Amino acid sequence: MLKAVNITQRYGKRVLFDNISLSLDKGKRYGLIGANGAGKSTFIKILSGELEPTLGEVQLRNGLTMGVLGQNQYAFEEYSLKDAVLVANKRLFDAQKEKEKLYMEGDFEDDAVNNRLGELEIICAEEDPTYESDVHIEKLLEALGFPASQHDDLMSSLTGGDKFKVLLAQVLFPKPDVLLLDEPTNNLDIETIAWLENTMKRHEGTMIVISHDRHFLNNVVTHILDLDFANIREFVGTYDDWYIAATVIQKQQEANRSKKMKEKEELEAFVRRFSANASKAKQATSRQKQLDKLDLGEIKTSSRRDPSIIFKPCRDIGAEVLEVENISKSYDDEKVIDDFTFKIEKGDKIALIGPNGVGKTTLLDIITENLKPDSGTIKWGQTIFTTYFPQNTTDIIKGDMKLYDWLQGHDAKWHIDEIRKCLGRMLFSGEAQEKSVESISGGEKHRMMLSKMMMDDANFLIFDEPDNHLDLEAIIALGEALYNYPGNVICVSHDRELIDAFANRIIEFKSDGTVVDFHGNYEEYTSSK
């Protein structure tokens, strides 16, 4: 259905891809994975035609349609939600709008107007034979959390995250033969991600999806495209299948190279020992020829690197941790949190889940005392030291300070050597530490905030969607760090693998205002439902 032929992409001396050729087939759903900066989004842009490769070409079979998840949430500000979806089929959209205008303003005694209406009706019938486009759009928007009463609202009335959801509906609406999706699960809650998984599995064409959600990849894809070493290797199966296969391949390469290294050392030792011995000279020459022919090969260095995330509490936690009693909070007379009470005990590691907009971030802002509740009380234990990962981390990390200066600005007592070691564990090399915080990517800013939290040595960690912008390796490392952490945790996340990794208590805020407080892990919680 779609072919990449000898694709090479260079930026100056840096080679992002080198002579990549792929054939993407009908009925196969591909997960494109790779480290941050490996070029996944660039490759999607090349496939979509948005970006010209340095060399090579992309071939889409004649007659097939392609859908690309838009990344500009602000491109449709003056459109209603349903029109922003409908415009994905530009021919149908233009025909419907012209038809509506003629019915409102046209002179029906004019033959030209009636003829044009007839032409427009034919276009609408060709593009929408069952006349169900409106129903299809309504179902898509409702599945993504927009009630029917909101469908005529302007896109400009939505938050950035909700605008992105409409773009997701927009790319799904025409049911294109080829789907290219870059991080479609961003800003989606767990239930909506589950709906998207089912929708993706029913796609009959071909699809490439970039995602840092391992659970999503395992549920959706049939093949993995591994972007590493400036090339792409294709694997059959899910992300977990790829991980096992890639690990085996790497171990085999290392074992083969170790075997050859041992053979090389033995040959060199023989040549050194007997090259000056006349009786052994012939054998030494033979061994030298073997040595010259020996190809040690090269074990390439993967672009994937696992950060070393370790949270160490400054002290043990006492008997009292946190009590929240009868807190309420409203915005513009709309209750977001209503008379909510809960208590955190020593050892609790809480995943705070629920749809967007139900008050999860508001609760974290209240318990971190960045926001005052309208009523109710917050009582922290005397032994508690907190550190907070806010949802808007990428916005608040800014300025022209170097990375280590930004960290040291939070506590002058932190030694520069410890700061540099901490940054190194979070994959910032010595040279990278000289960058300004303004110039680094969203994923790097999230790793910076995690560095700051490690330096804080707090015994209570608070996170609001830390997994956004992190690659799979970093999310896995964060889950392991939270599992091994001896203090308390409360974390808002829609990433089920991360929640599975650490949580021993689930608090779910529901759309109807009710709250479920479940003591147990996420798997036990879903089973109980």
Phi, psi and omega in degrees: 000318181222134180233139168253123186242111175052048182283123173234137178227121180240146170233098186065233180277345183279127177260113180279313174231150180227101171059053179275129174232129182218149171237118184257121194256157178297140178085357180253139180242116189257132171261119179266115184239162180162164181293159173303132179090357181287338177113021183298309181295324177298318180296320177299318180296325177293316179297324183281346183091000179291331183231135177274131177286160175298317176220158176093179182210162176248134182239119175254128183302139182306136176089351181271150178255151180235136175242131182237126178295119181293150179248351180263095183294344188257016184279350186228038188301325184266007176267149167288165181301314184289328177289326178295332175279314183300327184295349174300329171258088189298322181295316179293317180301310182297320180294316180296317182292320179293321179297316178300318181295319180293321178294329179280321191239348189285156176264107186285355173273354179269120181300325181298321179294313181295321177296318180295320177299322177296318178297317181294323179296323178295316179300315180298320180292324178293318184277333184222070188302327183267358181054042181243014182299320180299317180294318180298316179296317179301316181295319179298311183295320179293322178296331180268009172098012180254112178293159183304328181295345183259352190293337178267358177291154178284149176302329181296344181276352185266158170286165180302319180295320179288327175300320180297324178298320179295323176297327177293316176299322182299317183283333181279331187305312184284355184051061183293157179292322180241125180248129176240113187236120179254108180054059182290341183273355177302135177072007178261142175278175188298317181295321180290324176298320178298319177298317180296320178303313180295322178295316180297321183291342178268357181293129188266347181270228174237159186210140168239129181231133170262128178207146173258011179262103185297321179298317179299313179299317180296328182276336191252314195275153175253343181217153176244132171254110185264108180270106182200157180057032179064020180215176179236127173253137181260133178235142175274132177120191183273183177298317180296322176298317178300315185301317179295313182296316182295323179294317179297315180300315180297317180296321179296317179299316180295320180294317179297319181291321178298320179297317180292323178298319179295318178298319180298316181297320180293319179295316179298320180296319179295314181299315180298320187286323190243002182295331180268358181265116186302319183291337182252002187300320182297317179294321180297319179297320179297318179295323179296321177296320176299319181296319180294328181277344185293119179258107181288339182071176182233126171269105185292149178275120181292150175284348178281133176219136181268122175292156177254096183260118180223119176257123181242116180289145181290334179200166178288155179271138178280192185291326182262130182246286182208132174235126178244120185237121168053042180277144176223150177209133178235151171235123180052048178067010176253120182290123176261316175235131186233104172055053185265132180229132170202161182229134177257128179262162177302131179094351179291131172236104194257131167261121179261112187237169179143167180298161175296142174087007182264000173112010182295310179296322177301317178299315180296320178297327179287313183289337175272003177063027171271352181213137178269135175287159175290329177203165180101173185228152176237126180232112177268146174291155184293337185267002190271132172236122186252158168218148194229133173253100183282157182297328183266034182307316183296335180275327186272342175272101182207169181118174183261013178289147172290159187304315182290329177292323179297318179293315183294338177295343179275336178199109183296341182281346178291128183283141184299327179295317178294322178298314181295321177296318180297316178297322177298319178296335179263023170073021172262107180291174180304317180291320181295333181292346180275351179293159172275149181295336179294330189271351186273162185282173178299317178297321178292324177295322177294322176292329175296316180295322176295325176298316180298319180293324176295320179292334183294335181054038181282159176254006174219115183258134180235125183232138172240098180052059180290340186283343176302134177078350178275146175279173186301320181297319180290322179295318178297317179296322179294317178300317179294321180296318180291325178296318183278347184292129183278353181268198180263152181222139163227127189220125170274126179202150171253004182271110187292328178293320178295315180299315179302326187292324191234332194285134171243008177207134181242125172244119181248124171269121182263162183296332182275006177094351178280159181231133175251127179244105186247125177267105183156175182277177187293322180297318178295323180294313180295325177294322181293334180281000000 
